[in-house]
Coordinates of C-alpha atoms in Angstrom, one line a residue:
M1 CA 0.0 0.0 0.0
G2 CA 2.8 2.3 0.8
V3 CA 3.8 2.6 -2.9
W4 CA 1.0 5.1 -3.3
W5 CA 2.5 7.3 -0.7
I6 CA 6.2 7.2 -0.8
V7 CA 6.4 7.1 -4.6
V8 CA 9.3 9.2 -5.9
V9 CA 7.5 10.2 -9.1
A10 CA 5.2 13.1 -8.4
V11 CA 3.0 15.3 -10.5
L12 CA 2.9 19.1 -10.7
T13 CA -0.9 19.6 -11.1
H14 CA -0.8 23.4 -11.7
T15 CA 1.7 25.9 -12.9
A16 CA -0.5 29.0 -12.5
S17 CA 0.1 31.0 -9.3
A18 CA -2.6 31.6 -6.7
T19 CA -5.3 33.8 -8.3
V20 CA -8.8 35.2 -8.0
R21 CA -11.4 33.0 -9.5
E22 CA -14.7 34.9 -10.0
Y23 CA -18.1 33.5 -10.8
D24 CA -21.6 34.9 -11.5
W25 CA -24.2 32.5 -10.4
E26 CA -28.0 32.5 -10.6
V27 CA -30.1 30.0 -8.7
E28 CA -33.5 29.1 -9.9
Y29 CA -35.8 26.1 -10.3
K30 CA -36.0 24.2 -13.5
F31 CA -38.0 21.1 -14.6
W32 CA -35.5 18.2 -14.7
Q33 CA -35.5 14.4 -14.9
P34 CA -32.7 13.4 -12.5
D35 CA -34.0 9.7 -12.3
C36 CA -36.0 9.7 -15.6
I37 CA -39.0 11.1 -13.7
E38 CA -39.7 14.9 -14.1
G39 CA -39.6 17.2 -11.1
A40 CA -38.5 20.6 -10.0
V41 CA -34.7 20.9 -9.4
M42 CA -32.8 23.8 -8.0
T43 CA -30.1 24.7 -10.5
V44 CA -27.1 27.0 -10.7
N45 CA -26.8 28.8 -14.1
G46 CA -29.2 26.2 -15.4
Q47 CA -27.0 23.3 -14.4
F48 CA -27.7 20.4 -12.1
P49 CA -25.6 19.6 -10.2
G50 CA -24.2 23.1 -10.1
P51 CA -20.9 24.0 -11.8
T52 CA -17.7 22.5 -10.4
I53 CA -15.3 25.0 -8.9
Q54 CA -11.7 24.0 -9.7
A55 CA -9.1 26.0 -7.8
V56 CA -5.5 25.9 -6.5
A57 CA -4.6 26.1 -2.9
G58 CA -4.2 29.8 -2.0
D59 CA -6.7 31.0 -4.6
T60 CA -9.4 33.5 -3.7
I61 CA -12.9 32.5 -4.7
V62 CA -15.5 35.2 -5.5
V63 CA -19.1 34.1 -6.2
H64 CA -21.7 36.7 -7.0
L65 CA -24.9 34.7 -6.1
T66 CA -28.2 36.0 -7.4
N67 CA -31.4 34.5 -6.0
K68 CA -33.9 34.0 -8.8
L69 CA -36.2 31.9 -6.7
T70 CA -39.6 33.6 -6.4
T71 CA -40.6 32.8 -2.8
E72 CA -37.5 31.5 -1.0
G73 CA -34.4 32.8 0.6
L74 CA -31.0 31.4 -0.3
V75 CA -27.5 30.8 1.0
I76 CA -24.7 28.4 -0.1
H77 CA -22.3 26.7 2.4
W78 CA -18.8 25.9 1.2
H79 CA -18.5 22.5 2.9
G80 CA -14.9 21.8 4.1
I81 CA -13.6 25.3 3.6
R82 CA -12.5 26.7 6.9
Q83 CA -13.2 30.4 6.1
L84 CA -10.2 31.7 8.0
G85 CA -10.8 35.5 8.3
S86 CA -14.1 35.3 6.4
P87 CA -16.7 33.7 8.8
W88 CA -19.4 35.8 7.2
A89 CA -18.9 33.8 4.0
D90 CA -19.5 30.4 5.5
G91 CA -23.1 30.3 4.2
A92 CA -25.1 29.2 7.2
A93 CA -28.5 31.1 7.3
G94 CA -29.2 32.4 10.8
V95 CA -25.7 31.7 12.0
T96 CA -23.2 33.6 9.8
Q97 CA -25.5 35.6 7.5
C98 CA -29.0 36.5 6.5
A99 CA -30.8 34.6 3.8
I100 CA -30.4 36.2 0.4
N101 CA -33.9 37.5 -0.6
P102 CA -35.5 36.8 -4.0
G103 CA -34.1 39.1 -6.6
E104 CA -31.0 40.1 -4.5
T105 CA -27.3 39.3 -5.1
F106 CA -24.8 38.5 -2.4
T107 CA -21.1 38.2 -2.9
Y108 CA -19.1 35.4 -1.2
K109 CA -15.3 35.9 -1.0
F110 CA -13.0 33.5 0.6
T111 CA -9.6 31.8 0.3
V112 CA -9.1 28.0 -0.2
E113 CA -6.0 27.4 1.9
K114 CA -5.1 23.8 1.2
P115 CA -5.8 21.1 -1.4
G116 CA -8.7 18.7 -1.0
T117 CA -12.0 17.3 -2.2
H118 CA -14.9 19.5 -1.1
F119 CA -18.3 20.5 -2.3
Y120 CA -20.9 23.3 -1.8
H121 CA -24.6 23.1 -1.0
G122 CA -27.7 25.1 0.0
H123 CA -28.0 25.7 3.8
Y124 CA -31.4 27.3 4.1
G125 CA -34.4 25.1 4.8
M126 CA -33.9 21.8 3.0
Q127 CA -32.6 23.2 -0.3
R128 CA -29.8 20.7 -0.5
S129 CA -32.5 18.1 -0.9
A130 CA -33.9 20.1 -3.8
G131 CA -30.6 19.7 -5.7
L132 CA -28.6 22.8 -4.7
Y133 CA -25.1 21.4 -4.6
G134 CA -21.9 21.0 -6.6
S135 CA -18.2 20.1 -6.3
L136 CA -15.4 22.3 -5.1
I137 CA -12.0 20.8 -5.9
V138 CA -8.7 22.3 -4.7
D139 CA -5.4 21.2 -6.2
V140 CA -2.0 21.7 -4.8
A141 CA -0.4 25.2 -5.1
K142 CA 2.3 26.3 -7.5
G143 CA 5.6 24.9 -6.5
Q144 CA 4.0 22.1 -4.4
R145 CA 4.1 18.5 -5.6
E146 CA 1.0 16.3 -5.4
R147 CA 1.7 13.4 -3.0
L148 CA -0.3 11.0 -5.0
R149 CA 0.7 9.5 -8.4
Y150 CA -2.1 8.9 -10.9
D151 CA -2.8 9.2 -14.6
G152 CA -6.2 10.9 -14.5
E153 CA -9.1 11.7 -12.2
F154 CA -12.9 11.6 -12.0
N155 CA -15.3 13.4 -9.7
L156 CA -18.4 11.6 -8.4
L157 CA -20.9 13.5 -6.4
L158 CA -23.4 11.2 -4.7
S159 CA -26.9 12.2 -3.6
D160 CA -30.4 10.9 -2.9
W161 CA -33.6 12.0 -4.6
W162 CA -37.3 12.2 -3.8
H163 CA -40.3 12.7 -6.0
E164 CA -42.2 14.5 -3.3
P165 CA -41.4 18.3 -3.5
I166 CA -39.3 19.7 -0.7
P167 CA -41.9 22.2 0.6
S168 CA -44.2 19.2 1.1
Q169 CA -41.4 17.3 2.9
E170 CA -40.7 20.2 5.2
L171 CA -44.5 20.6 6.0
G172 CA -44.7 16.9 6.8
L173 CA -41.7 17.1 9.2
S174 CA -43.3 20.1 11.0
S175 CA -46.8 18.5 11.3
K176 CA -48.5 16.9 14.2
P177 CA -48.2 14.0 14.0
M178 CA -45.0 14.1 11.9
R179 CA -45.2 12.8 8.4
W180 CA -41.8 11.2 7.8
I181 CA -40.2 11.7 4.3
G182 CA -39.6 8.0 3.8
E183 CA -36.6 6.5 1.9
A184 CA -35.4 8.2 -1.3
Q185 CA -36.8 7.1 -4.6
S186 CA -33.4 7.1 -6.2
I187 CA -29.6 7.4 -5.6
L188 CA -27.9 9.8 -8.0
I189 CA -24.4 9.8 -9.3
N190 CA -23.4 13.2 -10.6
G191 CA -27.1 14.1 -10.6
R192 CA -28.2 11.1 -12.6
G193 CA -30.1 8.0 -11.6
Q194 CA -32.7 5.5 -13.0
F195 CA -36.0 5.0 -11.1
N196 CA -38.1 3.1 -13.6
C197 CA -35.4 1.0 -15.3
S198 CA -32.1 -0.8 -14.6
L199 CA -28.7 -1.0 -16.1
A200 CA -28.5 -4.5 -14.8
A201 CA -32.0 -5.8 -15.6
Q202 CA -30.6 -9.0 -17.1
F203 CA -29.3 -10.0 -13.6
S204 CA -32.2 -8.8 -11.6
N205 CA -35.3 -10.6 -10.3
A206 CA -37.1 -7.3 -10.1
S207 CA -39.6 -6.3 -12.8
L208 CA -37.6 -3.2 -13.9
P209 CA -36.9 -3.2 -17.7
M210 CA -33.5 -2.5 -19.1
C211 CA -32.7 1.1 -19.4
T212 CA -32.5 2.6 -22.9
F213 CA -31.4 6.2 -23.4
K214 CA -31.4 8.7 -26.2
E215 CA -29.0 11.6 -26.7
G216 CA -29.6 14.4 -24.2
D217 CA -31.4 12.3 -21.6
Q218 CA -30.8 13.9 -18.2
C219 CA -30.9 10.6 -16.4
A220 CA -28.4 8.8 -18.7
P221 CA -25.4 7.6 -16.6
Q222 CA -22.0 9.3 -17.0
K223 CA -19.7 6.4 -17.7
L224 CA -16.1 6.5 -16.6
N225 CA -13.9 6.0 -19.6
V226 CA -10.5 4.5 -18.7
E227 CA -7.4 3.1 -20.3
P228 CA -6.0 -0.3 -19.3
N229 CA -3.1 -0.4 -16.8
K230 CA -3.5 3.1 -15.6
T231 CA -4.2 4.6 -12.1
Y232 CA -7.1 7.0 -11.6
R233 CA -8.0 9.2 -8.7
I234 CA -11.7 9.1 -8.0
R235 CA -12.9 11.9 -5.8
L236 CA -16.1 11.1 -3.9
A237 CA -18.4 13.4 -2.0
S238 CA -21.8 12.7 -0.5
T239 CA -24.5 15.4 -0.4
T240 CA -27.2 13.0 0.6
A241 CA -30.1 14.3 2.6
L242 CA -30.6 11.0 4.4
A243 CA -28.9 8.0 3.0
S244 CA -25.6 6.4 4.1
L245 CA -24.0 4.9 1.1
N246 CA -21.5 2.2 0.0
L247 CA -19.6 2.4 -3.3
A248 CA -17.9 -0.5 -5.1
V249 CA -16.2 -1.0 -8.5
Q250 CA -16.7 -4.4 -9.8
G251 CA -13.5 -6.5 -9.9
H252 CA -11.3 -3.6 -8.7
K253 CA -9.7 -2.7 -5.4
L254 CA -9.8 0.8 -4.1
V255 CA -6.9 2.5 -2.2
V256 CA -8.3 5.2 0.1
V257 CA -5.9 8.1 0.3
E258 CA -7.9 11.2 1.3
A259 CA -10.7 11.9 3.7
D260 CA -12.5 15.3 4.1
G261 CA -9.7 17.2 2.3
N262 CA -6.9 15.6 4.4
Y263 CA -4.4 13.0 3.3
I264 CA -4.6 9.7 5.2
T265 CA -2.5 6.6 5.6
P266 CA -3.5 4.6 2.5
F267 CA -5.4 1.4 2.9
T268 CA -6.9 -1.0 0.4
T269 CA -10.6 -2.0 0.4
D270 CA -13.2 -3.7 -1.8
D271 CA -15.7 -1.0 -1.2
I272 CA -16.1 2.2 0.7
D273 CA -18.7 3.5 3.1
I274 CA -19.5 7.2 2.7
Y275 CA -21.9 9.2 4.9
S276 CA -23.7 12.5 4.2
G277 CA -21.1 15.3 4.4
E278 CA -18.1 13.1 3.9
S279 CA -15.6 13.3 1.0
Y280 CA -12.8 10.9 0.0
S281 CA -10.3 10.2 -2.7
V282 CA -9.6 6.6 -3.8
L283 CA -7.0 5.3 -6.3
L284 CA -8.2 2.7 -8.8
T285 CA -5.9 0.7 -11.1
T286 CA -7.3 -0.6 -14.3
D287 CA -5.7 -4.0 -14.1
Q288 CA -8.7 -6.1 -15.1
D289 CA -9.7 -7.7 -18.5
P290 CA -9.6 -4.8 -21.0
S291 CA -12.2 -6.6 -23.2
Q292 CA -14.9 -6.1 -20.5
N293 CA -16.7 -3.3 -18.8
Y294 CA -17.5 -3.2 -15.1
Y295 CA -20.3 -1.9 -12.9
I296 CA -19.9 0.9 -10.4
S297 CA -22.5 0.4 -7.7
V298 CA -23.8 2.7 -5.0
G299 CA -26.2 1.3 -2.4
V300 CA -27.8 2.3 0.8
R301 CA -26.4 1.4 4.2
G302 CA -27.3 2.3 7.8
R303 CA -31.1 2.3 7.0
K304 CA -33.3 -0.5 5.8
P305 CA -33.0 0.1 2.1
N306 CA -36.1 0.8 0.0
T307 CA -34.0 2.4 -2.7
T308 CA -32.4 0.4 -5.6
Q309 CA -28.7 0.7 -6.2
A310 CA -27.4 3.4 -8.4
L311 CA -25.3 2.1 -11.2
T312 CA -22.9 3.4 -13.8
I313 CA -20.2 1.8 -15.9
L314 CA -16.4 1.7 -15.8
N315 CA -15.7 1.6 -19.5
Y316 CA -12.3 0.3 -20.7
V317 CA -11.8 2.3 -23.9
T318 CA -10.6 -0.9 -25.6
T319 CA -14.2 -2.1 -25.3
P320 CA -17.4 -0.5 -26.7
A321 CA -19.0 1.7 -24.2
S322 CA -22.4 0.1 -25.0
K323 CA -21.2 -3.3 -23.9
L324 CA -22.7 -4.2 -20.6
P325 CA -20.7 -6.1 -17.9
S326 CA -20.9 -9.9 -18.1
S327 CA -21.7 -10.4 -14.4
P328 CA -24.0 -8.8 -11.8
P329 CA -23.0 -5.6 -10.0
P330 CA -21.4 -5.8 -6.6
V331 CA -23.8 -6.5 -3.8
T332 CA -24.1 -3.7 -1.2
P333 CA -23.1 -5.0 2.3
R334 CA -26.0 -5.6 4.7
W335 CA -27.5 -2.4 5.8
D336 CA -27.4 -3.1 9.5
D337 CA -24.0 -4.6 9.7
F338 CA -22.8 -1.8 11.9
E339 CA -19.7 -3.6 13.1
R340 CA -18.5 -3.7 9.5
S341 CA -19.2 0.1 9.3
K342 CA -17.2 0.8 12.5
N343 CA -14.3 -1.3 11.3
F344 CA -14.1 0.8 8.1
S345 CA -14.0 4.0 10.1
K346 CA -11.4 2.6 12.4
K347 CA -9.0 2.0 9.4
I348 CA -8.7 5.7 8.8
F349 CA -5.5 7.2 10.2
S350 CA -3.8 10.5 9.4
A351 CA -0.9 10.5 7.0
M352 CA 2.6 10.8 8.2
G353 CA 3.5 14.4 8.8
S354 CA -0.1 15.5 9.7
P355 CA -0.6 17.7 12.7
S356 CA -1.0 15.8 16.0
P357 CA -3.7 16.7 18.5
P358 CA -2.9 18.5 21.7
K359 CA -2.5 15.9 24.5
K360 CA -5.1 17.4 26.8
Y361 CA -8.3 19.4 26.5
R362 CA -9.2 22.5 28.3
K363 CA -13.0 22.5 27.7
R364 CA -15.3 19.5 27.2
L365 CA -18.9 19.0 26.0
I366 CA -20.8 15.8 26.2
L367 CA -23.7 16.1 23.8
L368 CA -26.6 13.6 24.1
N369 CA -28.6 13.1 20.8
T370 CA -32.3 12.3 21.5
Q371 CA -35.6 12.3 19.7
N372 CA -38.2 14.2 21.7
L373 CA -41.6 15.9 21.6
I374 CA -42.7 19.5 21.9
D375 CA -46.5 19.8 22.2
G376 CA -46.8 16.6 20.2
Y377 CA -44.5 17.7 17.5
T378 CA -41.5 15.4 16.9
K379 CA -38.1 17.0 17.3
W380 CA -34.4 16.1 17.7
A381 CA -32.6 17.6 20.7
I382 CA -29.1 18.0 22.1
N383 CA -28.9 17.8 25.9
N384 CA -32.7 18.2 25.8
V385 CA -32.6 21.4 23.8
S386 CA -33.9 21.5 20.2
L387 CA -32.1 24.3 18.2
V388 CA -34.1 27.1 16.5
T389 CA -31.8 29.6 14.9
P390 CA -32.8 33.3 15.6
A391 CA -34.0 35.9 13.2
T392 CA -30.7 37.8 13.8
P393 CA -27.7 35.9 12.7
Y394 CA -25.4 35.0 15.6
L395 CA -22.4 36.5 13.9
G396 CA -24.1 39.9 13.8
S397 CA -25.2 39.7 17.4
V398 CA -21.8 38.8 18.8
K399 CA -19.9 41.2 16.6
Y400 CA -22.1 44.2 17.5
N401 CA -23.0 43.0 21.0
L402 CA -26.7 42.9 20.4
K403 CA -27.8 41.3 23.6
L404 CA -31.4 40.6 22.5
G405 CA -30.3 38.6 19.4
F406 CA -30.3 35.3 21.2
N407 CA -30.4 33.7 24.6
R408 CA -27.0 34.5 26.2
K409 CA -27.3 31.6 28.7
S410 CA -25.2 28.6 27.5
P411 CA -27.0 25.4 26.7
P412 CA -26.2 22.4 29.0
R413 CA -22.6 21.2 28.6
S414 CA -23.5 17.6 29.5
Y415 CA -26.6 15.5 30.5
R416 CA -27.7 13.5 33.5
M417 CA -25.4 10.4 33.6
D418 CA -28.2 8.2 34.8
Y419 CA -30.0 8.6 31.5
D420 CA -30.7 5.2 29.9
I421 CA -29.6 5.4 26.3
M422 CA -30.8 1.9 25.5
N423 CA -34.5 2.7 25.8
P424 CA -37.0 5.4 24.7
P425 CA -36.8 8.5 26.8
P426 CA -39.0 8.1 30.0
F427 CA -39.9 11.9 29.8
P428 CA -40.1 12.6 26.1
N429 CA -40.8 16.3 26.2
T430 CA -38.1 18.9 25.4
T431 CA -37.9 22.6 24.7
T432 CA -36.5 24.8 22.0
G433 CA -33.5 27.1 22.5
N434 CA -31.1 29.3 20.6
G435 CA -28.2 29.6 23.1
I436 CA -24.6 28.9 22.0
Y437 CA -21.4 27.6 23.4
V438 CA -18.8 30.3 23.7
F439 CA -15.1 29.4 24.0
P440 CA -11.9 31.5 24.5
F441 CA -9.6 31.9 21.6
N442 CA -7.0 29.1 20.9
V443 CA -8.1 26.6 23.5
T444 CA -8.5 22.8 23.0
V445 CA -12.0 21.5 23.1
D446 CA -13.3 17.9 23.3
V447 CA -16.7 17.1 22.1
I448 CA -18.3 13.7 22.9
I449 CA -21.4 13.0 20.9
Q450 CA -23.5 10.4 22.5
N451 CA -26.2 8.4 20.7
A452 CA -29.4 7.0 22.3
N453 CA -32.7 5.3 21.5
V454 CA -35.4 7.1 19.6
L455 CA -38.9 7.9 20.9
K456 CA -40.5 4.5 20.0
G457 CA -39.2 1.0 19.5
V458 CA -35.7 -0.3 19.9
V459 CA -33.9 1.9 17.4
S460 CA -30.8 4.1 17.4
E461 CA -30.0 5.9 14.2
I462 CA -26.7 6.8 12.5
H463 CA -25.8 10.5 12.6
P464 CA -23.0 12.1 10.6
W465 CA -22.0 15.3 12.5
H466 CA -20.4 18.2 10.6
L467 CA -18.4 21.1 12.0
H468 CA -18.2 24.4 10.1
G469 CA -15.0 26.4 10.2
H470 CA -12.7 23.6 11.5
D471 CA -11.2 20.2 11.0
F472 CA -11.2 18.1 14.1
W473 CA -9.3 15.0 15.2
V474 CA -11.5 11.9 15.6
L475 CA -10.0 10.4 18.8
G476 CA -12.1 7.3 19.0
Y477 CA -15.4 5.5 18.9
G478 CA -17.1 3.4 21.6
D479 CA -20.2 1.3 22.3
G480 CA -22.8 2.2 25.0
K481 CA -22.5 5.2 27.2
F482 CA -19.3 7.3 27.3
K483 CA -17.6 6.8 30.7
P484 CA -15.6 9.9 31.8
G485 CA -12.2 9.1 33.3
I486 CA -12.2 5.6 31.7
D487 CA -12.9 5.9 27.9
E488 CA -10.3 8.6 27.5
K489 CA -7.7 5.9 27.9
T490 CA -8.8 4.4 24.6
Y491 CA -8.2 7.6 22.6
N492 CA -5.9 7.5 19.6
L493 CA -3.5 10.5 20.2
K494 CA -0.8 9.2 17.9
N495 CA -2.3 9.5 14.4
P496 CA -6.1 10.3 14.6
P497 CA -7.6 11.5 11.3
L498 CA -8.4 15.1 10.7
R499 CA -12.0 15.3 9.5
N500 CA -14.8 17.8 9.3
T501 CA -17.5 15.2 9.5
A502 CA -17.7 12.3 12.0
I503 CA -20.1 9.4 12.3
L504 CA -22.1 8.7 15.4
Y505 CA -23.0 5.0 15.4
P506 CA -26.2 3.5 17.0
Y507 CA -26.0 3.3 20.8
G508 CA -22.5 4.5 20.8
W509 CA -20.3 7.6 21.2
T510 CA -17.7 9.4 19.1
A511 CA -14.9 11.6 20.6
L512 CA -13.6 14.7 18.8
R513 CA -11.0 17.3 19.6
F514 CA -10.4 20.7 18.0
V515 CA -8.7 24.0 18.7
T516 CA -10.6 27.2 18.8
D517 CA -8.2 29.0 16.4
N518 CA -10.7 30.5 13.9
P519 CA -12.6 33.5 15.3
G520 CA -16.3 33.3 14.4
V521 CA -19.5 31.5 15.0
W522 CA -19.7 28.0 13.7
F523 CA -22.5 25.5 13.2
F524 CA -22.1 21.9 14.5
H525 CA -24.9 19.7 13.4
C526 CA -26.2 16.4 12.1
H527 CA -25.8 16.4 8.3
I528 CA -29.0 14.5 7.7
E529 CA -31.2 17.2 6.3
P530 CA -34.5 16.4 8.1
H531 CA -32.7 15.9 11.4
L532 CA -31.2 19.4 11.2
H533 CA -34.6 20.7 10.1
M534 CA -36.0 19.2 13.3
G535 CA -33.4 20.9 15.6
M536 CA -30.4 18.6 15.7
G537 CA -27.6 21.0 16.0
V538 CA -25.6 23.4 18.3
V539 CA -23.5 26.5 17.7
F540 CA -19.9 27.3 18.8
A541 CA -18.5 30.8 19.1
E542 CA -14.8 31.6 19.6
G543 CA -12.4 34.5 19.6
L544 CA -15.2 36.9 19.5
N545 CA -13.0 40.0 20.0
R546 CA -10.9 38.9 17.0
I547 CA -13.7 38.8 14.4
G548 CA -12.8 41.2 11.6
K549 CA -14.9 43.4 9.3
I550 CA -18.2 41.9 8.1
P551 CA -19.9 43.2 5.0
D552 CA -23.1 45.0 5.8
E553 CA -24.9 42.9 3.1
A554 CA -24.4 39.7 5.2
L555 CA -26.4 41.1 8.1
G556 CA -29.2 43.1 6.7
C557 CA -32.0 41.4 8.7
G558 CA -33.2 41.1 12.3
L559 CA -31.7 43.4 14.9
T560 CA -28.5 44.0 12.9
K561 CA -30.5 45.7 10.1
Q562 CA -31.6 48.5 12.4
F563 CA -28.2 48.6 14.1
L564 CA -26.5 49.1 10.7
M565 CA -29.0 51.7 9.6
N566 CA -28.4 53.7 12.7
R567 CA -24.6 53.4 12.5
N568 CA -24.5 54.4 8.8
R569 CA -26.8 57.3 9.6
N570 CA -24.2 58.6 12.1

């Protein structure tokens, strides 16, 4: 495996120096057929998924974003970008900025400081579910050599897709009783899937017919055209609203080399689990029979699947692209084999030379994830508080000391240790809140996320937790309830991976560590879209006296609107 890492031959991926890359984007709905069934899709400049941003480490990205939606606000989050010095550009409505009103234009400006595989997506309501997402790829800077050796690369953006319109889904989640969105109708690869046909019908017992496509079909798969005996980098990112996924390439091994924009110690696998909010790079060598083509399969894990696999083709150019593989696609591992899932996560270690975590923490949060009720409405809560972001973005309130912008009392930093995580909550009622956790600048913080049983039945769900503005070290995972003073002894302090998204497995805990070195206000939330919609998140603030200038346009709502009007008048 080490050959991928210590190889002497390296590639200069760019010769241009760091520069400003400027884009004019318009977001609007279009009729589209992502899975061969027509629906309304949120597009960027008429494209779905949105345009790929290809940049070089050190570049400045400027996006002039115009909201052409008729009745909805809009923001875009640049997932995986730390936003050092530009917290207002993070794109989290109610946290770092006001939503962009219909007809208005807002300019994002930020620097991409290191290479990696990232993406962007809507972060207002459930607009990511509506198709507002695209890739953001950052290559190594001028004068730097790419650590990996490969002959070409592909970019696969994975998502799930529903036929029910997103406003209807949001209404159902906010109803009493809750109307759950159900499992997705389709899994999409680069915005393309097949709901009513199959690329592997000849091997299936299902009644789906074989897919046939004509030129221009929006649901026709994008095939990966490869030459024999070459090595390709496949960049993967999951923008799913709900589904945990597993990807495999028939007959080929995958060498995992990057996770969430950070190099890792390479390891070889037959398939790869990828959860909402995660990104990876894998290396694939085309060392199989060049007279054949091979399936790429993406299936659902972590939830009982009611969605068929997404399929596309790895096409050896020595073989006609129309030739179908001669054997069935890879079978997705059993959805509830959580030990297999954990074992995959535990194979991920930082690459040699990566930053090591501080040995000790100064502050610690233990965050219990529970499903609760408020007046009969189903919610998700953290330490018995279901988050509702305020009308005035937190960043404006803390920057301009607007004391009425949100509740200044900190949410609970832990929960009652006699809580039984293995059973439904004995007292299911919770409350809403908008308080935040405030930390000093440049201190080490540990966050223990703790899973528990849901409201009814014997069920504990997977939750991928994403932190804005930071990478964190994943120190470890455990089953059952976290035991302070004991479980810390199991931490990996030698080579834990740096990530921005971490998985919380059923009935278990995950330990994270980060340093508050990025002045601003940062969302930390479950990346499952309906869970966040139902309150599953918290907010961290740090280095508040070090926050720099914020464009007025970011904060023209709530209490900051009047504050800025009065200030500018004077």
